[in-house]
Amino acid sequence: MVSVGVNGFSCADQSESRIQGTGPTLPPGLPGLFNGSAAPPTRTGFCGRDGEGRGRRAAGGMNAVCGGAARTLRVPGRHGYAAEFSPYLPGRLACAAAQHYGIAGCGTLLILDPNESGLRLFRSFDWSDGLFDVTWSENNEHVLVTCSGDGSLQLWDTARAAGPLQVYKEHTQEVYSVDWSQTRGEQLVVSGSWDRTVKLWDPTVGKSLCTFRGHENVIYSTIWSPHIPGCFASASGDQTLRIWDVKAAGVRIVIPAHQAEILSCDWCKYNENLLVTGAVDCSLRGWDLRNVRQPVFELLGHTYAVRRVKFSPFHASVLASCSYDFTVRFWNFSKPDPLLETVEHHTEFTCGLDFSLQSPTQVADCSWDETIKIYDPACLTIPA
Amino acid sequence: MERPRSPRRSAPAPAPASASVTLSQLLHLVQQGQEIPGLERRHIAAIHGEPTASRLPRRPKPWEAAALAESPPPTLKIGTARAPAEPGLAEATTAPSSWHTVGS
């Protein structure tokens, strides 16, 4: 029996949970962590909260989704971690989910299609451990890659009922992010792990091509540049955003972007020098890589950790973020009053978020309230 | 010492076996070494297959389509040399030299 003391509570070892002596594998940046020092490299530090923020529901009025009702799929017993629209099929959505909040049990990859009445489950695939992120192939409409708590990546084929086709197991701890390269002529996947490494994969090759070291804490996010081949960004619990160059096999830029764990980052689709970070300090910050001494914008409004942030594929200065405060917020950083809209249609931590690549107004998100939603927020449907 | 507390649920659901364990309840169960209700243990392995062949061409991303639309007409000819893209959208072969790390 191993006891692990973590920020005010201890956890006994339990073979059926993910708590096996390395510390309980709690999600990062949970409420109550904001003022602490850097969290240890586990899903630790949960101090709990009660009341505040909980039980809120979208109550209509200003914050209601006005562009049309959300299509919702309820997935009992599965907690959503990531949602990604297909780059090929309009409306098709993949969702990486985990049983029991990713702390214990299995995981499921869900493939959804919209239909007349809402969302239809096209296919689902189970995996032995919680799935934390998913990315679609950029050269085959059937193929996706997921990553999981057991340190592995999985390659799936939506045209088959069974899977995964392949499993790549090299990371030694939870893998929290996967991303398929966006630039033409490259078909590479990056994965970011709690083992503090980033690995580069060619999915047709059974082992990683390269391992990138340097982060001093767990890695939560790895995203390819949409413009510069072989260039990707990573965000970490070490409070830095790093820019890497595959050709140089090393780090190009280290940005101490927050004084808190950084859970997410993304590239602007219309400015190759611009990135955004989202952190446990509740803020979003924009970074111009030509001068990273201070952020070019800061967006405040979330009341708990920012779990994921993405730039719009259609608008240069529009982005969306989701948070442990249950909300999804839409921003235009070029405006004096940048917060465009707050969507409050979830009742738990909201972890997954994506913009449609086909419809300029459509968004998907997923939450630990066991629902996945596709909707058209008012701020995107009404021209500003 | 603060301990995880149970989040409120609007209604105690008459729930399926695997659902309805709140995060706090789950942490408590784990902490106490108690059995987690509905825990699904699976041992899934790769089937080692080849992906189904792709039938669809790659769609240009919205930002690629925008860049293409703004390019001079000759660039739309297939097979010609690549057009000069918008300054902000150029597919540089290496990271821009204007990028500097903190302290460099």
Tab-separated table of N, CA and C in Angstrom, chain A residues 252-256 290-294, chain B residues 99-104:
chain	number	residue	atom	x	y	z
A	252	ARG	N	13.921	26.839	-30.475
A	252	ARG	CA	14.293	28.129	-31.052
A	252	ARG	C	14.081	29.267	-30.052
A	253	ILE	N	12.950	29.235	-29.380
A	253	ILE	CA	12.585	30.337	-28.493
A	253	ILE	C	11.989	29.775	-27.206
A	254	VAL	N	12.376	30.340	-26.090
A	254	VAL	CA	11.770	29.998	-24.801
A	254	VAL	C	11.120	31.272	-24.252
A	255	ILE	N	9.823	31.219	-24.036
A	255	ILE	CA	9.090	32.399	-23.576
A	255	ILE	C	8.504	32.117	-22.193
A	256	PRO	N	8.965	32.822	-21.161
A	256	PRO	CA	8.328	32.674	-19.844
A	256	PRO	C	6.994	33.417	-19.855
A	290	ARG	N	8.611	38.025	-32.716
A	290	ARG	CA	9.701	38.959	-33.035
A	290	ARG	C	10.102	39.788	-31.817
A	291	ASN	N	9.233	39.789	-30.814
A	291	ASN	CA	9.562	40.484	-29.567
A	291	ASN	C	8.724	39.887	-28.440
A	292	VAL	N	9.347	38.989	-27.699
A	292	VAL	CA	8.575	38.219	-26.723
A	292	VAL	C	8.781	38.723	-25.295
A	293	ARG	N	9.328	39.938	-25.174
A	293	ARG	CA	9.577	40.443	-23.821
A	293	ARG	C	8.284	40.710	-23.070
A	294	GLN	N	7.253	41.071	-23.803
A	294	GLN	CA	5.952	41.227	-23.161
A	294	GLN	C	4.853	40.828	-24.133
B	99	TRP	N	13.005	36.091	-35.096
B	99	TRP	CA	12.579	35.540	-33.816
B	99	TRP	C	13.757	35.516	-32.850
B	100	HIS	N	13.519	36.014	-31.679
B	100	HIS	CA	14.579	36.025	-30.681
B	100	HIS	C	14.043	35.489	-29.379
B	101	THR	N	14.832	34.716	-28.729
B	101	THR	CA	14.412	34.219	-27.431
B	101	THR	C	14.731	35.259	-26.366
B	102	VAL	N	14.079	35.111	-25.247
B	102	VAL	CA	14.336	36.031	-24.146
B	102	VAL	C	15.762	35.854	-23.671
B	103	GLY	N	16.461	36.934	-23.537
B	103	GLY	CA	17.818	36.878	-23.020
B	103	GLY	C	18.871	36.667	-24.093
B	104	SER	N	18.438	36.464	-25.343
B	104	SER	CA	19.432	36.252	-26.385
B	104	SER	C	19.822	37.581	-27.016
